[in-house]
């Protein structure tokens, strides 16, 4: 917490409110600000000055505009004069002219430049002075600022002050320069000069100016990639540098970060390599240019770890486009002892991530199908990364093995990923000096030799990838770091996706109950060229040894214990971690397993008010994605979705929920449709929310809508469900008037209403159930729900054949007259609304509906009569009569389409 | 891609921000989203304790250092764990410049140098230098490996 009176003033604005010279005087007496008492006033005291200073931001910007437009300038009337941008600019101009003096240098370094950093863009009119400093000043600290500001002028490409700088807003300099007729400086005026000066510096091979050369190159990369001339020039400079220093004769000295030791020449060389490859990484990738690949491949052997990182990132990018060339160019580097393999131990996480991605691309490349030896070489490097000390790298390796690369993978790739993870074996390539046989013998005979690092020890015997991944994940879930938990849960989620894909494709031999080592045989038969005979034997032996302790080493066993840890992670107080865990569990849920546990977890979670609505909707979308992967889970998923609807109605986007309903219903197939519709509409059977009375109940089937806002949201959900029911009941019930098996006007219609209902429900329970629900909603819901229910009913009436249409007709008729009210009075729950003269308040809505049905029945009677007449008289239909029929049909269609869509 | 690095004070005023590849109309949303995250969760947090959040496929890692809240936002290869590396590089550089977890005042006193450090750590939406000694050299215009 900021403290004391002093801190009240420490805002961005205070950084610049005070004239440079005053501060200079003050700061010479006390270099660091006197620490004020930490027992300061509460922070609320600081609010006011802050708001005031926010106001100043505006004033200041105006002051800038005014200062640049001196005619209208009004003198500032504040006690503490803020340093306006204009004053800062003036100081820079003045101090640049006297930059040889120590005092000027100090001013620039300690006051002017730091203050300028607060603004979100740099006035191009400062460029001439900056360039002057660039040429004349020798103070490195000042020069560093000069490069910083020059780079920012170069990067302000849109010239609207919207550069990524942030800070106090600045005006559109170019526009201001336009207003200011005399001597206005625009970006266009200065950028060519800046580029010229920096380019010549970046090309300067003089060792004296080595550091400046690196800084100039870096500053140049700030230029926008759309400026093709400059980009071409940059390519030229970068490739020119790499031409001279790119070739690494001596090997990188391993494991030493930053201190390569060595002589001056090799340091300079290394620095140039780093700067050039870093710049290259920021330039647009040009896959057609062979120099790109060539230089990046050289980069793998650079001494600078960050240089290696960028080189690998470039290679990995190129590999996705042209795997074959990359694999050929890497050649020896990828063999044991090669520079690429050395990256496994390079002290740079991002470099190893790129290595994983590169190896994944090459080990899966179709273009390398002819060269299984090369593919397995890269696969082996990828598998070794499972032992990486960094969680980030290990997780990347797991994701790559699972077939998750970007988000464009096909189901087949993900399925293959699951098979890979569960079957493949990590075999460390033998060190060239020891023969494989000796090695395995000594391993079998003696306890492993002590080694400094644990992964090295573990890796000595072949290990199933799955086991390594499971162990690693389990230990990550014991971490206290939220990012680690979140990432681990995400990896489990991706595992679930690959597993679901494998199940969906029905890949043969997914038997999660078998011992892991049996898979090693399969794996070896797949890539037998990896092993010579003795090694296979040895690895199998080692495996059966390592799998000595019973049935825990089945995939199912390992997964089970992992999921146990995953479930306990739901206790994490970070809601984002919990969301990721739930997503992971949804993906790891198998269709044939009980989902009670998952349901309970979710129901319990949703009672927590801390969940942001965006996050809940993301989980709903996960259900949606899960359904698409496994349509067989429709009902399970709908039941889970219902928990969301009832537990957190206020936070659920009705559109997202409807999307889920719809996809599940359509995807559930002929057998599942009924159950799917039931699962959706069960929402309607829930007791209406009664504010206040529900507290304390946490049952899944109870609605939690204790506040008015969620009660309202619940009502919207119910409306959505009612609408959904009306729209989809016919589909779910496969009942359409135009496909109905029984012709209209049969004996059914002669029955009285009760018998009719009974007959109807025995014929099509789905539709009958839907009708019952809708009828209940049509008079016992709130009026919004009643309206939607009436609309849903008419939709079904129009689409259904008899007796449903007649049943609805009767119901609506009674409803319009208020007659049903007595009939259903025992069901009537008072909702505190005036029901109106018509009994339900729906009269005006229902009468046009009844009219349509009347029209339909009248037309139907006419048609039957006509048909009978024609049949009796053995008459042919005349054109006139047919035309009339057609017109009636069209007219009815028009009427009907006011209410719903019919084909 | 490293989409954003933001520094705010404990009241949610933004001190430094660097966006990359975020359209300007979305920045306002990010600012308020991040500041709200911090306001909801960072009260009473330990220095450098890491917090995580996500929004669709974008990750957020944030922490508090002295009086200053630091947020980093990334996607693709910059997931939670990569962002944790970024934030670690940033906090160590800031601690180095301020010689301890900074009060807001100290942070603002060192504002210029912190901007230079940030310039060395995050470069065009990518993490660059992570080693604080190397950053220290570079902001004094010394080459990464001393000649």
Short mmCIF file of C-alpha atoms in Angstrom, two decimals, chain A residues 1-2 6 10-12 15 33 43 46-47 50 54 114 117-118 140-141 143-145 147-148 152 162-167 210-212 214-215 218 221-223 257-258 260 264 267-268 270-271 274 278-279 281-282 304-306 309-310 349-350 353 391-392 395 481-484 486-487 490 574 576-577 580 614-615 618, chain B residues 9-11 13-20 24 27 31 33 37 41 43 49-57 59 61-62 66-67 76-82 84-85 103-106 108-113 115-116 119-124 126-131 134 137-147:
data_model
loop_
_atom_site.label_atom_id
_atom_site.label_comp_id
_atom_site.label_asym_id
_atom_site.label_seq_id
_atom_site.Cartn_x
_atom_site.Cartn_y
_atom_site.Cartn_z
CA UNK A 1 0.00 0.00 0.00
CA UNK A 2 1.15 3.43 -0.77
CA UNK A 6 3.65 11.94 -0.07
CA UNK A 10 2.66 9.68 -6.70
CA UNK A 11 0.72 9.36 -9.86
CA UNK A 12 1.77 9.22 -13.43
CA UNK A 15 6.06 12.14 -12.55
CA UNK A 33 12.70 10.38 -2.00
CA UNK A 43 -5.91 4.72 0.70
CA UNK A 46 -5.67 9.18 -2.28
CA UNK A 47 -8.68 8.96 -4.45
CA UNK A 50 -5.98 10.94 -8.35
CA UNK A 54 -6.85 12.31 -14.26
CA UNK A 114 11.86 9.15 -17.91
CA UNK A 117 8.10 7.68 -21.24
CA UNK A 118 4.78 8.43 -19.58
CA UNK A 140 25.41 4.87 -23.19
CA UNK A 141 22.50 5.34 -20.82
CA UNK A 143 21.80 6.52 -26.03
CA UNK A 144 19.68 3.63 -24.79
CA UNK A 145 16.79 6.03 -24.28
CA UNK A 147 17.04 4.09 -29.33
CA UNK A 148 13.93 3.51 -27.28
CA UNK A 152 8.68 4.22 -30.74
CA UNK A 162 -2.84 4.44 -30.64
CA UNK A 163 0.50 2.77 -30.58
CA UNK A 164 0.96 0.08 -27.96
CA UNK A 165 2.68 2.56 -25.70
CA UNK A 166 -0.13 3.24 -23.30
CA UNK A 167 0.17 5.98 -20.71
CA UNK A 210 29.24 -3.06 -31.55
CA UNK A 211 26.59 -2.43 -28.89
CA UNK A 212 25.09 0.44 -30.85
CA UNK A 214 22.81 -4.32 -31.95
CA UNK A 215 20.55 -1.62 -30.54
CA UNK A 218 16.59 -3.92 -32.69
CA UNK A 221 12.53 -4.07 -36.29
CA UNK A 222 9.90 -1.75 -34.84
CA UNK A 223 9.07 -0.60 -38.32
CA UNK A 257 24.20 -19.38 -19.61
CA UNK A 258 25.32 -15.91 -20.52
CA UNK A 260 30.43 -18.24 -22.61
CA UNK A 264 36.46 -11.04 -27.36
CA UNK A 267 31.67 -12.83 -27.79
CA UNK A 268 31.17 -10.29 -30.53
CA UNK A 270 27.78 -14.52 -30.52
CA UNK A 271 26.18 -11.14 -29.90
CA UNK A 274 21.85 -13.30 -31.44
CA UNK A 278 16.29 -12.09 -33.12
CA UNK A 279 15.63 -9.48 -35.76
CA UNK A 281 12.34 -13.67 -36.03
CA UNK A 282 10.48 -10.35 -36.03
CA UNK A 304 23.47 -17.59 -27.32
CA UNK A 305 20.50 -19.54 -25.91
CA UNK A 306 17.99 -16.90 -26.98
CA UNK A 309 15.38 -20.21 -29.31
CA UNK A 310 14.57 -17.90 -32.22
CA UNK A 349 12.26 -22.99 -21.89
CA UNK A 350 10.96 -21.39 -25.06
CA UNK A 353 9.05 -25.70 -26.53
CA UNK A 391 6.39 -28.26 -16.63
CA UNK A 392 5.78 -26.02 -19.60
CA UNK A 395 3.17 -30.35 -21.11
CA UNK A 481 0.96 -22.70 -8.17
CA UNK A 482 -2.29 -21.78 -9.84
CA UNK A 483 -0.81 -21.53 -13.34
CA UNK A 484 0.58 -25.05 -12.95
CA UNK A 486 -4.60 -24.63 -14.59
CA UNK A 487 -2.16 -25.91 -17.18
CA UNK A 490 -5.89 -28.20 -19.48
CA UNK A 574 -9.31 -20.09 -7.94
CA UNK A 576 -10.60 -20.45 -13.25
CA UNK A 577 -8.69 -23.51 -12.13
CA UNK A 580 -10.65 -25.96 -16.19
CA UNK A 614 -18.59 -15.91 -19.01
CA UNK A 615 -16.83 -18.84 -17.42
CA UNK A 618 -17.58 -21.56 -21.52
CA UNK B 9 -1.47 0.53 -8.82
CA UNK B 10 -3.59 -0.90 -6.05
CA UNK B 11 -6.49 1.40 -6.92
CA UNK B 13 -5.01 3.10 -12.19
CA UNK B 14 -2.94 1.88 -15.07
CA UNK B 15 0.72 2.79 -14.82
CA UNK B 16 2.20 1.10 -17.86
CA UNK B 17 0.60 -0.90 -20.62
CA UNK B 18 2.00 -2.59 -23.69
CA UNK B 19 -0.40 -4.19 -26.14
CA UNK B 20 0.52 -6.23 -29.13
CA UNK B 24 -7.57 -0.49 -29.91
CA UNK B 27 -8.12 -2.55 -25.15
CA UNK B 31 -8.06 -2.88 -19.06
CA UNK B 33 -11.33 -6.88 -17.09
CA UNK B 37 -9.58 -9.37 -11.66
CA UNK B 41 -8.31 -11.34 -6.01
CA UNK B 43 -6.16 -8.04 -1.91
CA UNK B 49 2.04 -15.02 -5.72
CA UNK B 50 0.76 -16.04 -9.13
CA UNK B 51 -2.90 -15.85 -10.12
CA UNK B 52 -4.40 -17.27 -13.25
CA UNK B 53 -7.43 -16.64 -15.40
CA UNK B 54 -8.52 -17.43 -18.88
CA UNK B 55 -10.97 -16.15 -21.40
CA UNK B 56 -11.72 -18.43 -24.33
CA UNK B 57 -8.27 -19.33 -25.62
CA UNK B 59 -4.56 -16.82 -20.81
CA UNK B 61 -1.38 -14.52 -15.29
CA UNK B 62 -1.12 -11.76 -12.74
CA UNK B 66 4.83 -4.16 -3.58
CA UNK B 67 2.13 -1.66 -4.47
CA UNK B 76 -0.97 -19.90 -28.23
CA UNK B 77 2.51 -20.74 -27.00
CA UNK B 78 2.17 -18.08 -24.30
CA UNK B 79 -0.02 -20.19 -22.06
CA UNK B 80 -0.30 -19.97 -18.27
CA UNK B 81 3.15 -21.40 -17.69
CA UNK B 82 4.92 -19.39 -20.36
CA UNK B 84 4.51 -17.27 -15.53
CA UNK B 85 8.01 -17.14 -17.04
CA UNK B 103 6.01 1.24 -3.42
CA UNK B 104 4.09 3.16 -6.00
CA UNK B 105 6.36 6.11 -5.46
CA UNK B 106 9.55 4.19 -6.06
CA UNK B 108 7.22 5.95 -10.58
CA UNK B 109 10.65 7.28 -9.69
CA UNK B 110 12.15 4.47 -11.72
CA UNK B 111 9.52 4.67 -14.42
CA UNK B 112 11.88 5.34 -17.30
CA UNK B 113 14.22 2.48 -16.50
CA UNK B 115 10.12 1.02 -19.46
CA UNK B 116 13.56 0.22 -20.83
CA UNK B 119 11.51 -3.07 -23.84
CA UNK B 120 14.21 -5.71 -23.40
CA UNK B 121 11.92 -8.35 -21.93
CA UNK B 122 8.96 -8.08 -24.29
CA UNK B 123 9.76 -7.34 -27.90
CA UNK B 124 7.02 -7.23 -30.50
CA UNK B 126 7.38 -12.13 -27.84
CA UNK B 127 9.36 -12.81 -24.73
CA UNK B 128 12.98 -11.89 -25.31
CA UNK B 129 15.39 -11.58 -22.41
CA UNK B 130 14.62 -13.33 -19.15
CA UNK B 131 17.88 -13.10 -17.29
CA UNK B 134 21.40 -9.55 -19.15
CA UNK B 137 23.43 -4.87 -19.30
CA UNK B 138 21.15 -4.17 -22.21
CA UNK B 139 19.41 -1.16 -20.65
CA UNK B 140 22.86 0.37 -20.27
CA UNK B 141 23.54 -0.31 -23.90
CA UNK B 142 26.03 -3.01 -23.18
CA UNK B 143 25.96 -6.05 -25.43
CA UNK B 144 24.32 -9.22 -24.08
CA UNK B 145 27.65 -10.98 -23.76
CA UNK B 146 30.29 -8.59 -22.55
CA UNK B 147 32.99 -7.93 -25.04
#
